[in-house]
PDB file of C-alpha atoms in Angstrom:
ATOM      1  CA  UNK N 128      63.129 -83.328 -55.423  1.00 79.00           C
ATOM      2  CA  UNK N 129      60.989 -83.329 -52.272  1.00 90.00           C
ATOM      3  CA  UNK N 130      61.444 -80.563 -49.737  1.00 87.00           C
ATOM      4  CA  UNK N 131      62.695 -82.952 -47.050  1.00 83.00           C
ATOM      5  CA  UNK N 132      65.361 -84.369 -49.378  1.00 86.00           C
ATOM      6  CA  UNK N 133      66.341 -80.842 -50.330  1.00 85.00           C
ATOM      7  CA  UNK N 134      66.592 -79.879 -46.643  1.00 85.00           C
ATOM      8  CA  UNK N 135      68.985 -82.749 -45.938  1.00 84.00           C
ATOM      9  CA  UNK N 136      71.369 -81.485 -48.621  1.00 85.00           C
ATOM     10  CA  UNK N 137      72.309 -78.478 -46.466  1.00 83.00           C
ATOM     11  CA  UNK N 138      75.648 -78.860 -44.654  1.00 81.00           C
ATOM     12  CA  UNK N 139      74.040 -78.080 -41.288  1.00 82.00           C
ATOM     13  CA  UNK N 140      71.579 -80.982 -41.510  1.00 76.00           C
ATOM     14  CA  UNK N 141      73.903 -83.305 -39.578  1.00 81.00           C
ATOM     15  CA  UNK N 142      73.553 -81.070 -36.499  1.00 86.00           C
ATOM     16  CA  UNK N 143      69.872 -81.883 -35.994  1.00 86.00           C
ATOM     17  CA  UNK N 144      68.305 -84.844 -34.229  1.00 86.00           C
ATOM     18  CA  UNK N 145      65.096 -85.239 -36.238  1.00 88.00           C
ATOM     19  CA  UNK N 146      63.583 -84.613 -39.659  1.00 88.00           C
ATOM     20  CA  UNK N 147      61.262 -81.855 -38.443  1.00 90.00           C
ATOM     21  CA  UNK N 148      64.147 -79.717 -37.198  1.00 90.00           C
ATOM     22  CA  UNK N 149      65.996 -80.062 -40.505  1.00 90.00           C
ATOM     23  CA  UNK N 150      62.806 -79.022 -42.307  1.00 88.00           C
ATOM     24  CA  UNK N 151      62.158 -76.061 -39.972  1.00 91.00           C
ATOM     25  CA  UNK N 152      65.745 -74.864 -40.393  1.00 90.00           C
ATOM     26  CA  UNK N 153      64.891 -74.154 -44.030  1.00 90.00           C
ATOM     27  CA  UNK N 154      62.140 -71.794 -42.865  1.00 93.00           C
ATOM     28  CA  UNK N 155      59.376 -74.207 -43.778  1.00 92.00           C
ATOM     29  CA  UNK N 156      56.437 -74.886 -41.470  1.00 94.00           C
ATOM     30  CA  UNK N 157      56.034 -78.349 -39.990  1.00 93.00           C
ATOM     31  CA  UNK N 158      52.451 -79.529 -39.599  1.00 93.00           C
ATOM     32  CA  UNK N 159      51.572 -81.886 -36.778  1.00 90.00           C
ATOM     33  CA  UNK N 160      48.889 -84.462 -37.416  1.00 91.00           C
ATOM     34  CA  UNK N 161      47.298 -86.311 -34.518  1.00 92.00           C
ATOM     35  CA  UNK N 162      47.731 -90.032 -34.798  1.00 92.00           C
ATOM     36  CA  UNK N 163      46.921 -93.164 -32.864  1.00 89.00           C
ATOM     37  CA  UNK N 164      48.521 -92.977 -29.381  1.00 86.00           C
ATOM     38  CA  UNK N 165      49.202 -96.716 -29.571  1.00 84.00           C
ATOM     39  CA  UNK N 166      51.489 -96.181 -32.581  1.00 89.00           C
ATOM     40  CA  UNK N 167      54.606 -95.761 -30.473  1.00 91.00           C
ATOM     41  CA  UNK N 168      58.293 -95.445 -31.227  1.00 90.00           C
ATOM     42  CA  UNK N 169      60.348 -97.984 -29.300  1.00 94.00           C
ATOM     43  CA  UNK N 170      63.658 -96.495 -28.181  1.00 93.00           C
ATOM     44  CA  UNK N 171      64.020 -97.588 -24.540  1.00 96.00           C
ATOM     45  CA  UNK N 172      63.401-100.754 -22.541  1.00 96.00           C
ATOM     46  CA  UNK N 173      60.385 -99.015 -20.988  1.00 96.00           C
ATOM     47  CA  UNK N 174      58.934 -98.453 -24.462  1.00 95.00           C
ATOM     48  CA  UNK N 175      59.289-102.162 -25.137  1.00 96.00           C
ATOM     49  CA  UNK N 176      57.434-102.954 -21.907  1.00 95.00           C
ATOM     50  CA  UNK N 177      54.661-100.562 -22.920  1.00 93.00           C
ATOM     51  CA  UNK N 178      54.438-102.163 -26.371  1.00 93.00           C
ATOM     52  CA  UNK N 179      54.117-105.606 -24.760  1.00 94.00           C
ATOM     53  CA  UNK N 180      51.348-104.239 -22.538  1.00 93.00           C
ATOM     54  CA  UNK N 181      49.492-102.805 -25.552  1.00 91.00           C
ATOM     55  CA  UNK N 182      49.792-106.105 -27.412  1.00 91.00           C
ATOM     56  CA  UNK N 183      48.503-108.088 -24.436  1.00 92.00           C
ATOM     57  CA  UNK N 184      45.600-105.655 -24.100  1.00 87.00           C
ATOM     58  CA  UNK N 185      44.692-106.172 -27.770  1.00 80.00           C
ATOM     59  CA  UNK N 186      44.898-109.950 -27.339  1.00 74.00           C
ATOM     60  CA  UNK N 187      42.370-109.929 -24.517  1.00 70.00           C
ATOM     61  CA  UNK N 188      39.654-108.220 -26.570  1.00 66.00           C
TER      62      UNK N 188
END
């Protein structure tokens, strides 16, 4: 079983808001990897506007 699946089996896992926190709660180190800044998570209307902007920018290339 993967570590992240194992971490989610703990009763406290429902108290956390993201996978990294569940993982860290086990005492394991989370590694951050730099990615493409245009690979965004859309969670608000403003994010959707930004995504539309990025798509229009790509279309004008």
